[in-house]
Coordinates of C-alpha atoms and ligand atoms in Angstrom, one line a residue:
M347 CA 107.0 88.2 139.2
P348 CA 103.6 87.3 140.6
S349 CA 101.3 85.5 138.2
N350 CA 98.3 87.4 137.0
D351 CA 95.9 85.4 139.2
K352 CA 97.4 86.9 142.3
L353 CA 96.8 90.5 141.1
F354 CA 94.1 92.9 142.1
A355 CA 92.2 95.4 140.0
Y356 CA 89.8 98.3 140.7
N357 CA 86.4 97.4 139.3
L358 CA 83.4 99.7 139.5
G359 CA 84.1 101.1 143.0
Q360 CA 85.9 98.1 144.5
I361 CA 89.3 96.5 144.6
V362 CA 88.8 92.8 143.6
P363 CA 91.0 89.9 142.4
L364 CA 91.8 90.6 138.7
S365 CA 90.1 87.4 137.7
E366 CA 86.8 88.7 139.2
A367 CA 86.9 92.1 137.4
R368 CA 83.8 92.3 135.2
L369 CA 81.7 94.6 133.0
H370 CA 78.2 93.9 131.8
I371 CA 77.8 93.5 128.0
S372 CA 75.5 96.6 127.9
D373 CA 78.5 98.8 128.5
L374 CA 79.1 101.3 125.7
S375 CA 82.7 100.1 125.4
V376 CA 81.4 96.7 124.3
Q377 CA 78.4 98.0 122.3
R378 CA 80.1 100.9 120.5
G379 CA 83.7 101.0 121.5
Y380 CA 83.1 104.2 123.5
G381 CA 85.5 105.1 126.3
V382 CA 88.9 106.6 127.2
F383 CA 91.9 105.4 129.1
D384 CA 95.4 106.2 130.2
F385 CA 98.5 104.2 131.0
V386 CA 101.1 105.0 133.5
K387 CA 104.5 103.2 133.8
V388 CA 105.4 101.9 137.3
Q389 CA 109.1 101.7 137.8
Q390 CA 110.7 100.4 140.9
G391 CA 107.3 100.7 142.5
Y392 CA 106.6 104.3 141.6
P393 CA 104.1 105.6 139.0
L394 CA 106.3 107.9 136.9
F395 CA 105.0 111.4 135.9
L396 CA 101.6 110.4 137.5
D397 CA 100.2 114.0 137.5
D398 CA 100.8 114.4 133.8
Y399 CA 98.9 111.2 133.0
L400 CA 96.1 112.1 135.4
D401 CA 95.7 115.5 133.7
R402 CA 95.4 113.8 130.3
F403 CA 93.0 111.2 131.7
Y404 CA 90.6 113.8 133.1
Q405 CA 90.9 115.9 129.9
S406 CA 90.2 112.9 127.6
A407 CA 87.1 112.1 129.8
Q408 CA 85.9 115.7 129.6
L409 CA 86.3 115.9 125.8
M410 CA 84.3 112.7 125.4
H411 CA 81.6 114.0 127.9
L412 CA 82.3 111.3 130.4
E413 CA 82.5 112.1 134.1
V414 CA 85.3 110.3 136.1
P415 CA 83.5 108.9 139.2
L416 CA 86.5 109.6 141.4
S417 CA 88.1 112.9 142.3
R418 CA 91.8 113.2 141.6
D419 CA 92.7 112.5 145.2
E420 CA 90.5 109.5 145.4
L421 CA 92.0 108.1 142.1
K422 CA 95.5 108.6 143.5
Q423 CA 94.4 106.7 146.7
V424 CA 93.1 103.8 144.6
I425 CA 96.4 103.7 142.6
A426 CA 98.4 103.7 145.9
E427 CA 96.3 100.8 147.2
L428 CA 96.7 98.8 144.0
L429 CA 100.5 99.4 144.1
D430 CA 100.5 98.2 147.7
R431 CA 98.3 95.1 147.1
N432 CA 99.9 94.0 143.9
Q433 CA 103.6 94.4 144.8
L434 CA 104.5 94.5 141.2
P435 CA 107.3 97.1 141.0
E436 CA 107.8 97.1 137.1
A437 CA 104.3 97.4 135.6
G438 CA 101.8 99.3 133.6
M439 CA 98.8 100.9 135.4
K440 CA 95.8 101.2 133.1
M441 CA 92.8 103.4 134.0
I442 CA 89.8 102.7 131.7
L443 CA 86.7 104.8 131.7
T444 CA 83.9 103.4 129.7
G445 CA 80.6 104.9 128.4
G446 CA 78.8 102.9 131.0
Y447 CA 75.8 100.6 130.9
S448 CA 73.4 102.0 128.3
E449 CA 69.7 101.2 128.1
D450 CA 69.5 101.9 124.4
G451 CA 73.0 100.8 123.5
F452 CA 73.9 104.3 122.3
T453 CA 73.3 106.9 125.0
P454 CA 76.1 107.2 127.6
M455 CA 74.9 106.6 131.2
N456 CA 77.1 106.5 134.3
P457 CA 80.7 105.8 133.2
N458 CA 82.4 102.8 134.6
L459 CA 86.0 103.0 135.9
L460 CA 88.4 100.1 135.9
I461 CA 92.1 100.1 136.8
T462 CA 94.5 97.2 136.2
Q463 CA 98.2 96.8 137.1
L464 CA 99.9 94.3 134.9
P465 CA 103.5 93.3 134.1
L466 CA 105.2 95.4 131.5
T467 CA 107.5 94.5 128.6
L468 CA 109.9 97.1 127.4
P469 CA 111.8 96.9 124.1
S470 CA 114.9 94.6 124.4
A471 CA 118.4 96.2 124.3
E472 CA 118.8 94.3 121.0
K473 CA 115.8 96.0 119.4
V474 CA 117.0 99.4 120.5
A475 CA 120.5 98.7 119.1
K476 CA 119.1 97.6 115.8
G477 CA 116.3 100.1 115.4
I478 CA 113.0 99.2 113.7
P479 CA 111.5 99.3 110.2
I480 CA 108.1 101.0 109.9
M481 CA 105.5 101.5 107.2
T482 CA 103.2 104.5 106.6
H483 CA 99.5 104.5 106.1
D484 CA 97.1 107.2 104.9
Y485 CA 95.0 107.9 108.0
V486 CA 94.4 110.3 110.9
R487 CA 92.8 109.3 114.2
E488 CA 89.2 110.4 114.7
V489 CA 89.7 112.6 117.8
P490 CA 93.5 112.7 117.9
E491 CA 93.8 114.7 121.1
V492 CA 91.9 112.1 123.1
K493 CA 93.2 108.8 124.3
T494 CA 90.1 106.8 123.3
I495 CA 89.9 103.1 123.6
N496 CA 89.4 102.9 119.8
Y497 CA 92.5 101.4 118.1
S498 CA 90.6 99.7 115.3
M499 CA 92.8 101.0 112.4
G500 CA 96.1 100.1 114.2
I501 CA 94.8 96.6 115.0
R502 CA 93.4 96.0 111.5
L503 CA 96.7 97.0 110.0
L504 CA 98.7 94.4 112.0
Q505 CA 98.4 91.8 109.3
E506 CA 99.7 94.1 106.6
Q507 CA 102.4 95.4 108.9
K508 CA 103.6 91.8 109.4
A509 CA 103.4 91.0 105.7
V510 CA 105.7 93.9 104.8
G511 CA 108.1 93.3 107.7
A512 CA 107.3 96.6 109.5
E513 CA 107.1 96.9 113.3
E514 CA 104.9 100.0 113.5
V515 CA 102.6 102.0 111.3
L516 CA 103.1 105.8 110.9
Y517 CA 99.9 107.6 110.1
A518 CA 100.1 110.3 107.4
K519 CA 97.3 112.3 105.9
N520 CA 97.7 114.3 102.7
G521 CA 101.4 113.8 102.9
I522 CA 101.7 115.2 106.5
V523 CA 102.7 112.7 109.2
S524 CA 101.1 112.6 112.6
E525 CA 101.8 109.7 114.9
F526 CA 101.6 105.9 115.3
P527 CA 98.6 104.0 116.8
R528 CA 100.4 104.1 120.2
C529 CA 103.5 106.3 119.9
N530 CA 104.6 109.8 118.8
F531 CA 107.0 110.5 116.0
F532 CA 110.2 112.6 115.8
I533 CA 112.8 113.3 113.1
V534 CA 116.4 114.6 113.5
K535 CA 117.6 116.9 110.7
H536 CA 121.1 117.0 109.3
D537 CA 121.9 120.0 111.5
D538 CA 120.8 118.0 114.7
T539 CA 117.4 119.9 114.9
V540 CA 114.8 117.7 116.6
V541 CA 111.4 118.0 115.0
T542 CA 108.0 116.5 116.0
P543 CA 104.5 117.0 114.5
A544 CA 102.3 119.7 116.1
K545 CA 98.8 118.6 114.9
N546 CA 96.5 115.6 114.8
I547 CA 98.3 113.8 117.6
L548 CA 97.8 112.6 121.1
K549 CA 100.1 114.8 123.2
G550 CA 102.3 112.0 124.6
I551 CA 103.8 112.4 128.0
T552 CA 107.0 110.9 126.7
R553 CA 106.9 113.3 123.7
K554 CA 106.7 116.2 126.2
N555 CA 109.6 114.9 128.3
V556 CA 111.7 114.2 125.2
L557 CA 111.0 117.7 123.8
T558 CA 112.2 119.3 127.1
L559 CA 115.3 117.1 127.2
A560 CA 116.1 117.7 123.5
G561 CA 115.8 121.5 124.1
R562 CA 118.7 121.3 126.5
R563 CA 121.1 120.0 123.8
Y564 CA 119.6 120.7 120.4
K565 CA 117.3 123.1 118.5
T566 CA 113.7 121.8 118.6
E567 CA 110.8 122.5 116.3
V568 CA 107.1 121.5 116.7
R569 CA 105.4 121.8 113.3
D570 CA 104.0 119.9 110.3
I571 CA 106.4 117.4 108.8
R572 CA 105.9 116.2 105.2
L573 CA 106.6 112.6 104.3
E574 CA 109.4 113.7 101.9
E575 CA 111.2 115.4 104.8
V576 CA 111.0 112.2 106.8
L577 CA 112.6 110.2 104.1
Q578 CA 115.5 112.7 104.0
A579 CA 116.0 112.9 107.7
R580 CA 119.2 111.9 109.3
E581 CA 117.4 110.1 112.1
C582 CA 113.9 109.1 113.0
F583 CA 112.5 107.8 116.3
L584 CA 109.3 107.1 118.1
T585 CA 108.4 107.8 121.7
S586 CA 105.9 106.3 124.1
T587 CA 105.5 105.4 127.8
T588 CA 106.5 101.7 127.2
K589 CA 108.9 102.2 124.3
R590 CA 110.7 105.3 125.6
V591 CA 112.8 106.4 122.6
L592 CA 113.0 103.8 119.9
P593 CA 115.1 104.4 116.8
I594 CA 113.6 103.9 113.3
V595 CA 115.9 102.8 110.6
R596 CA 113.6 102.2 107.6
V597 CA 110.4 104.0 106.5
D598 CA 108.5 102.0 103.9
D599 CA 111.4 100.9 101.6
V600 CA 113.7 103.9 102.3
L601 CA 116.6 103.5 104.7
I602 CA 116.9 106.5 107.1
G603 CA 120.4 108.0 107.5
T604 CA 123.0 105.2 107.8
G605 CA 120.3 102.6 108.4
K606 CA 121.5 102.4 112.0
P607 CA 120.2 104.1 115.2
G608 CA 121.5 107.6 115.3
D609 CA 123.5 109.4 118.1
V610 CA 120.8 112.0 118.8
S611 CA 118.1 109.3 119.3
L612 CA 120.4 107.2 121.6
Q613 CA 121.4 110.3 123.6
L614 CA 117.8 111.3 124.1
L615 CA 117.0 107.7 125.2
Q616 CA 119.7 107.9 127.8
D617 CA 118.5 111.4 128.9
L618 CA 115.0 110.0 129.4
K619 CA 116.2 107.0 131.4
D620 CA 118.2 109.5 133.6
L621 CA 115.0 111.6 134.1
E622 CA 113.0 108.5 135.1
G623 CA 115.8 107.7 137.6
E624 CA 115.6 111.2 139.0
Q625 CA 111.8 110.8 139.4
V626 CA 112.2 107.5 141.3
A627 CA 114.9 109.0 143.6
A628 CA 112.7 112.1 144.3
A629 CA 109.7 109.9 145.1
R630 CA 111.7 107.9 147.5
Q631 CA 112.6 110.9 149.7
Ligands
LIG251 C1 97.6 107.6 119.8 C2 98.8 107.7 120.7 N1 99.8 108.5 120.4 C3 100.9 108.6 121.2 C4 101.0 107.9 122.4 C5 102.3 108.0 123.2 O1 101.9 108.7 124.4 P1 102.7 108.5 125.8 O2 104.1 109.0 125.6 O3 102.0 109.3 126.8 O4 102.7 107.0 126.1 C6 100.0 107.0 122.7 C7 100.2 106.2 123.9 O5 99.6 105.1 124.1 C8 98.9 106.9 121.9 O6 97.9 106.0 122.2

């Protein structure tokens, strides 16, 4: 694996060595935490489900009134060039669009675009085999449908999370669960129905793929889920680009199902890995 100092990044119109990528402190991302981003997984050299991530990136930008300075084709060209220059086949490609350099520190000017490609760590086989404990927290993200760069609550809760031995925090507001700071949430009912929240979430690309895959084997529902229903579920799992499908075995102090990863969660993880493999094979042709 190449060390980070051999990597290149896209920085305000140019591809530069990663160590030279810069933003001025007047940028609204620094001043006010204003900006959006997206994150694509590169597997065996191919950015998986790229069009879905680009759709979401342009939509996030639009909803935050920021204009992406590159067309979709230009953005794809830059991604292809970074893949070529970095030669990092297993990686995360992050596109960040900031509020831009602001004269008064509040009004957005011309958004700045940065793209990095960095090595990726996926959950270990051991973690998947054991499943993870999570805690809940009363919160809902400010603009849930947008992938903003603001993760303040999730980051602030890291200490509490560690103190209670949880590995992730599930947000719930008025007893209705939504998502994690960086992942979506699913439950599996005792009749195998796979359910995921409908509202107050970022529409994860992995969530979308898992819902499609689940629909081929099980009944699926997209609707509100109350915390009590979570605690009585047979299985729970989370989904994200980097974590794929990760079983959850404890929510606060309640064990879920048998306290071990469930068959449906593990089946969907395998189905997702197969789908990723098909994408790579199709891209190679
Ligand atoms: C708030 C939030 N929810 C859900 C997800 C999962 O989305 P995806 O499957 O596209 O990675 C993310 C991804 O980072 C996220 O930031």
